[in-house]
PDB file of N, CA and C in Angstrom:
ATOM      1  N   TYR X   1      -6.695  18.172   6.494  1.00  0.00           N
ATOM      2  CA  TYR X   1      -6.418  16.950   5.769  1.00  0.00           C
ATOM      3  C   TYR X   1      -5.186  16.255   6.321  1.00  0.00           C
ATOM      4  N   MET X   2      -4.874  15.098   5.808  1.00  0.00           N
ATOM      5  CA  MET X   2      -3.805  14.258   6.336  1.00  0.00           C
ATOM      6  C   MET X   2      -2.437  14.900   6.122  1.00  0.00           C
ATOM      7  N   SER X   3      -1.661  14.946   7.180  1.00  0.00           N
ATOM      8  CA  SER X   3      -0.300  15.463   7.060  1.00  0.00           C
ATOM      9  C   SER X   3       0.549  14.478   6.280  1.00  0.00           C
ATOM     10  N   SER X   4       1.642  14.970   5.707  1.00  0.00           N
ATOM     11  CA  SER X   4       2.509  14.067   4.951  1.00  0.00           C
ATOM     12  C   SER X   4       3.125  13.032   5.880  1.00  0.00           C
ATOM     13  N   LYS X   5       3.356  13.392   7.146  1.00  0.00           N
ATOM     14  CA  LYS X   5       3.906  12.434   8.106  1.00  0.00           C
ATOM     15  C   LYS X   5       2.921  11.279   8.340  1.00  0.00           C
ATOM     16  N   LYS X   6       1.641  11.619   8.498  1.00  0.00           N
ATOM     17  CA  LYS X   6       0.626  10.596   8.725  1.00  0.00           C
ATOM     18  C   LYS X   6       0.426   9.747   7.471  1.00  0.00           C
ATOM     19  N   LEU X   7       0.465  10.391   6.305  1.00  0.00           N
ATOM     20  CA  LEU X   7       0.318   9.666   5.050  1.00  0.00           C
ATOM     21  C   LEU X   7       1.491   8.711   4.867  1.00  0.00           C
ATOM     22  N   LYS X   8       2.709   9.175   5.125  1.00  0.00           N
ATOM     23  CA  LYS X   8       3.880   8.306   4.988  1.00  0.00           C
ATOM     24  C   LYS X   8       3.764   7.109   5.921  1.00  0.00           C
ATOM     25  N   LYS X   9       3.341   7.350   7.159  1.00  0.00           N
ATOM     26  CA  LYS X   9       3.178   6.252   8.117  1.00  0.00           C
ATOM     27  C   LYS X   9       2.160   5.238   7.587  1.00  0.00           C
ATOM     28  N   ALA X  10       1.049   5.738   7.036  1.00  0.00           N
ATOM     29  CA  ALA X  10       0.013   4.850   6.505  1.00  0.00           C
ATOM     30  C   ALA X  10       0.546   4.034   5.330  1.00  0.00           C
ATOM     31  N   ILE X  11       1.323   4.666   4.454  1.00  0.00           N
ATOM     32  CA  ILE X  11       1.862   3.960   3.294  1.00  0.00           C
ATOM     33  C   ILE X  11       2.880   2.915   3.728  1.00  0.00           C
ATOM     34  N   VAL X  12       3.732   3.261   4.683  1.00  0.00           N
ATOM     35  CA  VAL X  12       4.722   2.301   5.185  1.00  0.00           C
ATOM     36  C   VAL X  12       4.012   1.111   5.827  1.00  0.00           C
ATOM     37  N   GLU X  13       2.965   1.354   6.592  1.00  0.00           N
ATOM     38  CA  GLU X  13       2.204   0.259   7.209  1.00  0.00           C
ATOM     39  C   GLU X  13       1.570  -0.627   6.142  1.00  0.00           C
ATOM     40  N   PHE X  14       1.038  -0.003   5.099  1.00  0.00           N
ATOM     41  CA  PHE X  14       0.467  -0.774   3.995  1.00  0.00           C
ATOM     42  C   PHE X  14       1.551  -1.653   3.381  1.00  0.00           C
ATOM     43  N   GLY X  15       2.735  -1.088   3.172  1.00  0.00           N
ATOM     44  CA  GLY X  15       3.847  -1.850   2.607  1.00  0.00           C
ATOM     45  C   GLY X  15       4.220  -3.039   3.463  1.00  0.00           C
ATOM     46  N   LYS X  16       4.245  -2.852   4.772  1.00  0.00           N
ATOM     47  CA  LYS X  16       4.558  -3.962   5.685  1.00  0.00           C
ATOM     48  C   LYS X  16       3.500  -5.054   5.595  1.00  0.00           C
ATOM     49  N   ASP X  17       2.241  -4.647   5.541  1.00  0.00           N
ATOM     50  CA  ASP X  17       1.154  -5.624   5.407  1.00  0.00           C
ATOM     51  C   ASP X  17       1.247  -6.374   4.077  1.00  0.00           C
ATOM     52  N   PHE X  18       1.543  -5.642   3.014  1.00  0.00           N
ATOM     53  CA  PHE X  18       1.657  -6.249   1.693  1.00  0.00           C
ATOM     54  C   PHE X  18       2.817  -7.242   1.661  1.00  0.00           C
ATOM     55  N   GLU X  19       3.948  -6.852   2.224  1.00  0.00           N
ATOM     56  CA  GLU X  19       5.107  -7.749   2.271  1.00  0.00           C
ATOM     57  C   GLU X  19       4.783  -9.024   3.041  1.00  0.00           C
ATOM     58  N   LYS X  20       4.116  -8.876   4.175  1.00  0.00           N
ATOM     59  CA  LYS X  20       3.731 -10.043   4.980  1.00  0.00           C
ATOM     60  C   LYS X  20       2.821 -10.968   4.179  1.00  0.00           C
ATOM     61  N   ASN X  21       1.838 -10.398   3.502  1.00  0.00           N
ATOM     62  CA  ASN X  21       0.907 -11.215   2.715  1.00  0.00           C
ATOM     63  C   ASN X  21       1.599 -11.869   1.523  1.00  0.00           C
ATOM     64  N   LEU X  22       2.514 -11.155   0.877  1.00  0.00           N
ATOM     65  CA  LEU X  22       3.274 -11.756  -0.221  1.00  0.00           C
ATOM     66  C   LEU X  22       4.037 -12.974   0.274  1.00  0.00           C
ATOM     67  N   LYS X  23       4.732 -12.827   1.389  1.00  0.00           N
ATOM     68  CA  LYS X  23       5.544 -13.918   1.920  1.00  0.00           C
ATOM     69  C   LYS X  23       4.683 -15.115   2.326  1.00  0.00           C
ATOM     70  N   LEU X  24       3.479 -14.840   2.815  1.00  0.00           N
ATOM     71  CA  LEU X  24       2.582 -15.937   3.190  1.00  0.00           C
ATOM     72  C   LEU X  24       2.068 -16.701   1.977  1.00  0.00           C
ATOM     73  N   LEU X  25       1.947 -16.013   0.848  1.00  0.00           N
ATOM     74  CA  LEU X  25       1.324 -16.610  -0.332  1.00  0.00           C
ATOM     75  C   LEU X  25       2.309 -17.102  -1.387  1.00  0.00           C
ATOM     76  N   VAL X  26       3.609 -16.915  -1.188  1.00  0.00           N
ATOM     77  CA  VAL X  26       4.593 -17.420  -2.154  1.00  0.00           C
ATOM     78  C   VAL X  26       4.375 -18.925  -2.309  1.00  0.00           C
ATOM     79  N   PRO X  27       4.211 -19.407  -3.551  1.00  0.00           N
ATOM     80  CA  PRO X  27       3.879 -20.819  -3.740  1.00  0.00           C
ATOM     81  C   PRO X  27       5.051 -21.792  -3.664  1.00  0.00           C
ATOM     82  N   PHE X  28       6.261 -21.339  -3.428  1.00  0.00           N
ATOM     83  CA  PHE X  28       7.418 -22.240  -3.366  1.00  0.00           C
ATOM     84  C   PHE X  28       7.882 -22.457  -1.946  1.00  0.00           C
ATOM     85  N   ARG X  29       8.443 -23.599  -1.696  1.00  0.00           N
ATOM     86  CA  ARG X  29       8.938 -23.943  -0.370  1.00  0.00           C
ATOM     87  C   ARG X  29      10.431 -23.665  -0.192  1.00  0.00           C
ATOM     88  N   THR X  30      11.137 -23.346  -1.272  1.00  0.00           N
ATOM     89  CA  THR X  30      12.590 -23.174  -1.176  1.00  0.00           C
ATOM     90  C   THR X  30      12.983 -21.989  -0.304  1.00  0.00           C
ATOM     91  N   GLY X  31      12.209 -20.954  -0.322  1.00  0.00           N
ATOM     92  CA  GLY X  31      12.460 -19.804   0.541  1.00  0.00           C
ATOM     93  C   GLY X  31      13.246 -18.679  -0.095  1.00  0.00           C
ATOM     94  N   ALA X  32      13.949 -18.913  -1.196  1.00  0.00           N
ATOM     95  CA  ALA X  32      14.755 -17.863  -1.817  1.00  0.00           C
ATOM     96  C   ALA X  32      13.880 -16.702  -2.285  1.00  0.00           C
ATOM     97  N   LEU X  33      12.772 -17.007  -2.935  1.00  0.00           N
ATOM     98  CA  LEU X  33      11.869 -15.958  -3.394  1.00  0.00           C
ATOM     99  C   LEU X  33      11.259 -15.236  -2.196  1.00  0.00           C
ATOM    100  N   LYS X  34      10.813 -15.989  -1.216  1.00  0.00           N
ATOM    101  CA  LYS X  34      10.203 -15.402  -0.025  1.00  0.00           C
ATOM    102  C   LYS X  34      11.171 -14.446   0.680  1.00  0.00           C
ATOM    103  N   ARG X  35      12.422 -14.874   0.846  1.00  0.00           N
ATOM    104  CA  ARG X  35      13.413 -14.033   1.534  1.00  0.00           C
ATOM    105  C   ARG X  35      13.762 -12.778   0.741  1.00  0.00           C
ATOM    106  N   SER X  36      13.587 -12.828  -0.570  1.00  0.00           N
ATOM    107  CA  SER X  36      13.958 -11.690  -1.412  1.00  0.00           C
ATOM    108  C   SER X  36      12.914 -10.572  -1.411  1.00  0.00           C
ATOM    109  N   ILE X  37      11.725 -10.823  -0.914  1.00  0.00           N
ATOM    110  CA  ILE X  37      10.637  -9.843  -0.986  1.00  0.00           C
ATOM    111  C   ILE X  37      10.863  -8.717   0.010  1.00  0.00           C
ATOM    112  N   LYS X  38      10.886  -7.496  -0.528  1.00  0.00           N
ATOM    113  CA  LYS X  38      11.048  -6.292   0.287  1.00  0.00           C
ATOM    114  C   LYS X  38      10.131  -5.214  -0.278  1.00  0.00           C
ATOM    115  N   THR X  39       9.445  -4.503   0.585  1.00  0.00           N
ATOM    116  CA  THR X  39       8.630  -3.382   0.136  1.00  0.00           C
ATOM    117  C   THR X  39       9.280  -2.087   0.601  1.00  0.00           C
ATOM    118  N   PHE X  40       8.964  -1.001  -0.097  1.00  0.00           N
ATOM    119  CA  PHE X  40       9.489   0.298   0.294  1.00  0.00           C
ATOM    120  C   PHE X  40       8.451   1.369   0.012  1.00  0.00           C
ATOM    121  N   ALA X  41       8.528   2.456   0.783  1.00  0.00           N
ATOM    122  CA  ALA X  41       7.636   3.591   0.592  1.00  0.00           C
ATOM    123  C   ALA X  41       8.352   4.845   1.069  1.00  0.00           C
ATOM    124  N   ASP X  42       8.194   5.923   0.308  1.00  0.00           N
ATOM    125  CA  ASP X  42       8.816   7.179   0.681  1.00  0.00           C
ATOM    126  C   ASP X  42       8.003   8.330   0.114  1.00  0.00           C
ATOM    127  N   ILE X  43       8.015   9.443   0.820  1.00  0.00           N
ATOM    128  CA  ILE X  43       7.329  10.643   0.359  1.00  0.00           C
ATOM    129  C   ILE X  43       8.322  11.791   0.403  1.00  0.00           C
ATOM    130  N   LYS X  44       8.442  12.494  -0.723  1.00  0.00           N
ATOM    131  CA  LYS X  44       9.256  13.702  -0.785  1.00  0.00           C
ATOM    132  C   LYS X  44       8.383  14.775  -1.398  1.00  0.00           C
ATOM    133  N   GLY X  45       8.034  15.755  -0.588  1.00  0.00           N
ATOM    134  CA  GLY X  45       7.107  16.779  -1.072  1.00  0.00           C
ATOM    135  C   GLY X  45       5.772  16.146  -1.373  1.00  0.00           C
ATOM    136  N   GLU X  46       5.316  16.306  -2.600  1.00  0.00           N
ATOM    137  CA  GLU X  46       4.032  15.723  -3.007  1.00  0.00           C
ATOM    138  C   GLU X  46       4.215  14.438  -3.811  1.00  0.00           C
ATOM    139  N   THR X  47       5.445  13.918  -3.851  1.00  0.00           N
ATOM    140  CA  THR X  47       5.735  12.702  -4.606  1.00  0.00           C
ATOM    141  C   THR X  47       5.771  11.500  -3.676  1.00  0.00           C
ATOM    142  N   VAL X  48       4.995  10.501  -4.011  1.00  0.00           N
ATOM    143  CA  VAL X  48       4.972   9.259  -3.244  1.00  0.00           C
ATOM    144  C   VAL X  48       5.610   8.175  -4.101  1.00  0.00           C
ATOM    145  N   LYS X  49       6.606   7.515  -3.542  1.00  0.00           N
ATOM    146  CA  LYS X  49       7.250   6.403  -4.238  1.00  0.00           C
ATOM    147  C   LYS X  49       7.085   5.159  -3.390  1.00  0.00           C
ATOM    148  N   GLY X  50       6.747   4.077  -4.020  1.00  0.00           N
ATOM    149  CA  GLY X  50       6.611   2.822  -3.301  1.00  0.00           C
ATOM    150  C   GLY X  50       6.671   1.664  -4.257  1.00  0.00           C
ATOM    151  N   GLY X  51       6.966   0.515  -3.725  1.00  0.00           N
ATOM    152  CA  GLY X  51       7.018  -0.651  -4.588  1.00  0.00           C
ATOM    153  C   GLY X  51       7.441  -1.894  -3.846  1.00  0.00           C
ATOM    154  N   VAL X  52       7.667  -2.926  -4.628  1.00  0.00           N
ATOM    155  CA  VAL X  52       8.072  -4.225  -4.106  1.00  0.00           C
ATOM    156  C   VAL X  52       9.291  -4.678  -4.894  1.00  0.00           C
ATOM    157  N   GLU X  53      10.264  -5.189  -4.185  1.00  0.00           N
ATOM    158  CA  GLU X  53      11.423  -5.804  -4.823  1.00  0.00           C
ATOM    159  C   GLU X  53      11.395  -7.285  -4.486  1.00  0.00           C
ATOM    160  N   MET X  54      11.787  -8.106  -5.461  1.00  0.00           N
ATOM    161  CA  MET X  54      11.923  -9.541  -5.234  1.00  0.00           C
ATOM    162  C   MET X  54      12.773 -10.111  -6.351  1.00  0.00           C
ATOM    163  N   LYS X  55      13.146 -11.349  -6.217  1.00  0.00           N
ATOM    164  CA  LYS X  55      13.909 -12.012  -7.275  1.00  0.00           C
ATOM    165  C   LYS X  55      13.130 -11.908  -8.589  1.00  0.00           C
ATOM    166  N   TYR X  56      13.875 -11.791  -9.683  1.00  0.00           N
ATOM    167  CA  TYR X  56      13.276 -11.557 -10.997  1.00  0.00           C
ATOM    168  C   TYR X  56      12.213 -12.591 -11.367  1.00  0.00           C
ATOM    169  N   TYR X  57      12.353 -13.824 -10.910  1.00  0.00           N
ATOM    170  CA  TYR X  57      11.427 -14.861 -11.354  1.00  0.00           C
ATOM    171  C   TYR X  57      10.080 -14.816 -10.625  1.00  0.00           C
ATOM    172  N   GLY X  58       9.941 -13.945  -9.635  1.00  0.00           N
ATOM    173  CA  GLY X  58       8.644 -13.783  -8.969  1.00  0.00           C
ATOM    174  C   GLY X  58       7.551 -13.403  -9.954  1.00  0.00           C
ATOM    175  N   GLN X  59       7.899 -12.562 -10.922  1.00  0.00           N
ATOM    176  CA  GLN X  59       6.932 -12.160 -11.947  1.00  0.00           C
ATOM    177  C   GLN X  59       6.511 -13.350 -12.798  1.00  0.00           C
ATOM    178  N   PHE X  60       7.468 -14.237 -13.134  1.00  0.00           N
ATOM    179  CA  PHE X  60       7.139 -15.417 -13.941  1.00  0.00           C
ATOM    180  C   PHE X  60       6.234 -16.375 -13.170  1.00  0.00           C
ATOM    181  N   VAL X  61       6.493 -16.518 -11.882  1.00  0.00           N
ATOM    182  CA  VAL X  61       5.644 -17.362 -11.041  1.00  0.00           C
ATOM    183  C   VAL X  61       4.238 -16.780 -11.010  1.00  0.00           C
ATOM    184  N   ASN X  62       4.153 -15.472 -10.816  1.00  0.00           N
ATOM    185  CA  ASN X  62       2.860 -14.807 -10.712  1.00  0.00           C
ATOM    186  C   ASN X  62       2.068 -14.883 -12.020  1.00  0.00           C
ATOM    187  N   GLU X  63       2.727 -14.605 -13.137  1.00  0.00           N
ATOM    188  CA  GLU X  63       2.029 -14.500 -14.425  1.00  0.00           C
ATOM    189  C   GLU X  63       2.050 -15.789 -15.245  1.00  0.00           C
ATOM    190  N   GLY X  64       2.948 -16.718 -14.898  1.00  0.00           N
ATOM    191  CA  GLY X  64       3.063 -17.951 -15.661  1.00  0.00           C
ATOM    192  C   GLY X  64       3.966 -17.780 -16.872  1.00  0.00           C
ATOM    193  N   THR X  65       4.328 -18.890 -17.459  1.00  0.00           N
ATOM    194  CA  THR X  65       5.142 -18.904 -18.683  1.00  0.00           C
ATOM    195  C   THR X  65       4.546 -19.948 -19.609  1.00  0.00           C
ATOM    196  N   ASN X  66       5.203 -20.162 -20.753  1.00  0.00           N
ATOM    197  CA  ASN X  66       4.684 -21.193 -21.648  1.00  0.00           C
ATOM    198  C   ASN X  66       4.964 -22.598 -21.109  1.00  0.00           C
ATOM    199  N   LYS X  67       5.738 -22.690 -20.014  1.00  0.00           N
ATOM    200  CA  LYS X  67       6.047 -23.995 -19.414  1.00  0.00           C
ATOM    201  C   LYS X  67       5.380 -24.222 -18.059  1.00  0.00           C
ATOM    202  N   MET X  68       4.787 -23.174 -17.501  1.00  0.00           N
ATOM    203  CA  MET X  68       4.100 -23.358 -16.209  1.00  0.00           C
ATOM    204  C   MET X  68       2.917 -22.407 -16.093  1.00  0.00           C
ATOM    205  N   SER X  69       1.914 -22.848 -15.369  1.00  0.00           N
ATOM    206  CA  SER X  69       0.708 -22.042 -15.166  1.00  0.00           C
ATOM    207  C   SER X  69       0.990 -20.894 -14.211  1.00  0.00           C
ATOM    208  N   ALA X  70       0.204 -19.852 -14.335  1.00  0.00           N
ATOM    209  CA  ALA X  70       0.312 -18.711 -13.422  1.00  0.00           C
ATOM    210  C   ALA X  70      -0.090 -19.135 -12.015  1.00  0.00           C
ATOM    211  N   GLN X  71       0.628 -18.597 -11.050  1.00  0.00           N
ATOM    212  CA  GLN X  71       0.296 -18.774  -9.636  1.00  0.00           C
ATOM    213  C   GLN X  71       0.242 -17.368  -9.036  1.00  0.00           C
ATOM    214  N   PRO X  72      -0.873 -16.684  -9.198  1.00  0.00           N
ATOM    215  CA  PRO X  72      -0.952 -15.243  -8.923  1.00  0.00           C
ATOM    216  C   PRO X  72      -0.882 -14.858  -7.443  1.00  0.00           C
ATOM    217  N   PHE X  73       0.241 -15.136  -6.824  1.00  0.00           N
ATOM    218  CA  PHE X  73       0.404 -14.790  -5.416  1.00  0.00           C
ATOM    219  C   PHE X  73       0.503 -13.280  -5.212  1.00  0.00           C
ATOM    220  N   ILE X  74       1.062 -12.555  -6.173  1.00  0.00           N
ATOM    221  CA  ILE X  74       1.179 -11.087  -6.030  1.00  0.00           C
ATOM    222  C   ILE X  74      -0.220 -10.475  -6.049  1.00  0.00           C
ATOM    223  N   ASN X  75      -1.028 -10.896  -7.017  1.00  0.00           N
ATOM    224  CA  ASN X  75      -2.395 -10.383  -7.131  1.00  0.00           C
ATOM    225  C   ASN X  75      -3.208 -10.707  -5.873  1.00  0.00           C
ATOM    226  N   ASP X  76      -3.068 -11.938  -5.394  1.00  0.00           N
ATOM    227  CA  ASP X  76      -3.816 -12.354  -4.204  1.00  0.00           C
ATOM    228  C   ASP X  76      -3.362 -11.583  -2.965  1.00  0.00           C
ATOM    229  N   ALA X  77      -2.038 -11.375  -2.836  1.00  0.00           N
ATOM    230  CA  ALA X  77      -1.519 -10.616  -1.688  1.00  0.00           C
ATOM    231  C   ALA X  77      -1.997  -9.171  -1.746  1.00  0.00           C
ATOM    232  N   TRP X  78      -2.045  -8.595  -2.966  1.00  0.00           N
ATOM    233  CA  TRP X  78      -2.521  -7.222  -3.117  1.00  0.00           C
ATOM    234  C   TRP X  78      -3.981  -7.125  -2.684  1.00  0.00           C
ATOM    235  N   ALA X  79      -4.795  -8.049  -3.162  1.00  0.00           N
ATOM    236  CA  ALA X  79      -6.220  -8.036  -2.804  1.00  0.00           C
ATOM    237  C   ALA X  79      -6.396  -8.194  -1.295  1.00  0.00           C
ATOM    238  N   GLU X  80      -5.661  -9.113  -0.709  1.00  0.00           N
ATOM    239  CA  GLU X  80      -5.741  -9.343   0.740  1.00  0.00           C
ATOM    240  C   GLU X  80      -5.365  -8.086   1.516  1.00  0.00           C
ATOM    241  N   THR X  81      -4.291  -7.448   1.096  1.00  0.00           N
ATOM    242  CA  THR X  81      -3.811  -6.248   1.782  1.00  0.00           C
ATOM    243  C   THR X  81      -4.762  -5.087   1.549  1.00  0.00           C
ATOM    244  N   ARG X  82      -5.202  -4.937   0.333  1.00  0.00           N
ATOM    245  CA  ARG X  82      -6.058  -3.806  -0.052  1.00  0.00           C
ATOM    246  C   ARG X  82      -7.353  -3.781   0.748  1.00  0.00           C
ATOM    247  N   PHE X  83      -7.930  -4.939   0.985  1.00  0.00           N
ATOM    248  CA  PHE X  83      -9.218  -4.973   1.653  1.00  0.00           C
ATOM    249  C   PHE X  83      -9.126  -5.013   3.173  1.00  0.00           C
ATOM    250  N   ASP X  84      -7.948  -5.301   3.702  1.00  0.00           N
ATOM    251  CA  ASP X  84      -7.801  -5.377   5.152  1.00  0.00           C
ATOM    252  C   ASP X  84      -6.995  -4.236   5.743  1.00  0.00           C
ATOM    253  N   SER X  85      -6.534  -3.332   4.920  1.00  0.00           N
ATOM    254  CA  SER X  85      -5.585  -2.314   5.369  1.00  0.00           C
ATOM    255  C   SER X  85      -6.251  -1.113   6.024  1.00  0.00           C
ATOM    256  N   ASP X  86      -5.586  -0.591   7.050  1.00  0.00           N
ATOM    257  CA  ASP X  86      -6.018   0.668   7.667  1.00  0.00           C
ATOM    258  C   ASP X  86      -5.646   1.863   6.798  1.00  0.00           C
ATOM    259  N   VAL X  87      -4.774   1.647   5.799  1.00  0.00           N
ATOM    260  CA  VAL X  87      -4.363   2.737   4.920  1.00  0.00           C
ATOM    261  C   VAL X  87      -5.572   3.335   4.222  1.00  0.00           C
ATOM    262  N   ASP X  88      -6.453   2.475   3.742  1.00  0.00           N
ATOM    263  CA  ASP X  88      -7.645   2.974   3.060  1.00  0.00           C
ATOM    264  C   ASP X  88      -8.423   3.914   3.959  1.00  0.00           C
ATOM    265  N   LYS X  89      -8.578   3.529   5.219  1.00  0.00           N
ATOM    266  CA  LYS X  89      -9.321   4.357   6.159  1.00  0.00           C
ATOM    267  C   LYS X  89      -8.627   5.700   6.355  1.00  0.00           C
ATOM    268  N   ALA X  90      -7.292   5.688   6.474  1.00  0.00           N
ATOM    269  CA  ALA X  90      -6.541   6.923   6.681  1.00  0.00           C
ATOM    270  C   ALA X  90      -6.654   7.842   5.468  1.00  0.00           C
ATOM    271  N   ILE X  91      -6.564   7.275   4.270  1.00  0.00           N
ATOM    272  CA  ILE X  91      -6.662   8.085   3.064  1.00  0.00           C
ATOM    273  C   ILE X  91      -8.083   8.620   2.895  1.00  0.00           C
ATOM    274  N   ILE X  92      -9.074   7.799   3.170  1.00  0.00           N
ATOM    275  CA  ILE X  92     -10.469   8.252   3.086  1.00  0.00           C
ATOM    276  C   ILE X  92     -10.710   9.394   4.065  1.00  0.00           C
ATOM    277  N   GLU X  93     -10.175   9.273   5.280  1.00  0.00           N
ATOM    278  CA  GLU X  93     -10.302  10.359   6.261  1.00  0.00           C
ATOM    279  C   GLU X  93      -9.684  11.641   5.725  1.00  0.00           C
ATOM    280  N   SER X  94      -8.538  11.538   5.084  1.00  0.00           N
ATOM    281  CA  SER X  94      -7.870  12.707   4.521  1.00  0.00           C
ATOM    282  C   SER X  94      -8.710  13.338   3.421  1.00  0.00           C
ATOM    283  N   ILE X  95      -9.242  12.513   2.534  1.00  0.00           N
ATOM    284  CA  ILE X  95     -10.071  13.027   1.442  1.00  0.00           C
ATOM    285  C   ILE X  95     -11.343  13.666   2.002  1.00  0.00           C
ATOM    286  N   ASP X  96     -11.956  13.023   2.982  1.00  0.00           N
ATOM    287  CA  ASP X  96     -13.145  13.599   3.612  1.00  0.00           C
ATOM    288  C   ASP X  96     -12.830  14.958   4.223  1.00  0.00           C
ATOM    289  N   SER X  97     -11.691  15.055   4.871  1.00  0.00           N
ATOM    290  CA  SER X  97     -11.291  16.308   5.499  1.00  0.00           C
ATOM    291  C   SER X  97     -11.096  17.405   4.453  1.00  0.00           C
ATOM    292  N   MET X  98     -10.437  17.055   3.326  1.00  0.00           N
ATOM    293  CA  MET X  98     -10.240  18.028   2.259  1.00  0.00           C
ATOM    294  C   MET X  98     -11.590  18.460   1.677  1.00  0.00           C
ATOM    295  N   PHE X  99     -12.498  17.510   1.533  1.00  0.00           N
ATOM    296  CA  PHE X  99     -13.837  17.810   1.034  1.00  0.00           C
ATOM    297  C   PHE X  99     -14.540  18.796   1.967  1.00  0.00           C
ATOM    298  N   ASP X 100     -14.466  18.506   3.270  1.00  0.00           N
ATOM    299  CA  ASP X 100     -15.114  19.370   4.260  1.00  0.00           C
ATOM    300  C   ASP X 100     -14.552  20.785   4.212  1.00  0.00           C
ATOM    301  N   VAL X 101     -13.250  20.914   4.104  1.00  0.00           N
ATOM    302  CA  VAL X 101     -12.617  22.216   4.066  1.00  0.00           C
ATOM    303  C   VAL X 101     -13.035  22.973   2.809  1.00  0.00           C
ATOM    304  N   THR X 102     -13.141  22.242   1.698  1.00  0.00           N
ATOM    305  CA  THR X 102     -13.453  22.872   0.411  1.00  0.00           C
ATOM    306  C   THR X 102     -14.936  23.204   0.254  1.00  0.00           C
ATOM    307  N   PHE X 103     -15.793  22.282   0.641  1.00  0.00           N
ATOM    308  CA  PHE X 103     -17.208  22.427   0.310  1.00  0.00           C
ATOM    309  C   PHE X 103     -18.146  22.713   1.478  1.00  0.00           C
ATOM    310  N   LYS X 104     -17.713  22.492   2.699  1.00  0.00           N
ATOM    311  CA  LYS X 104     -18.587  22.718   3.856  1.00  0.00           C
ATOM    312  C   LYS X 104     -18.069  23.905   4.639  1.00  0.00           C
ATOM    313  N   LYS X 105     -18.471  25.090   4.215  1.00  0.00           N
ATOM    314  CA  LYS X 105     -17.996  26.315   4.878  1.00  0.00           C
ATOM    315  C   LYS X 105     -19.064  26.902   5.747  1.00  0.00           C
TER     316      LYS X 105
END
């Protein structure tokens, strides 16, 4: 199955792709929100930590408020990244390998 080194590499690559897609889809031209977007990923033992940091108002832009409509750039960037990422292939390969080891003797 997938080594933790290979899994970490796949997660970091996914994070880079997600960050790129977020920055492409930010609906504002000012650039402050776009520049604030940072993704991170880390693995310690069997614990995987990852996420996105950005200015606090990114969530309001994404979800909307009572004064403005939602502009779901986070959701769209996630969908774009999720369906185009090599991470899925790497994780599927790992799961297939574990399946083979467990059930195909």
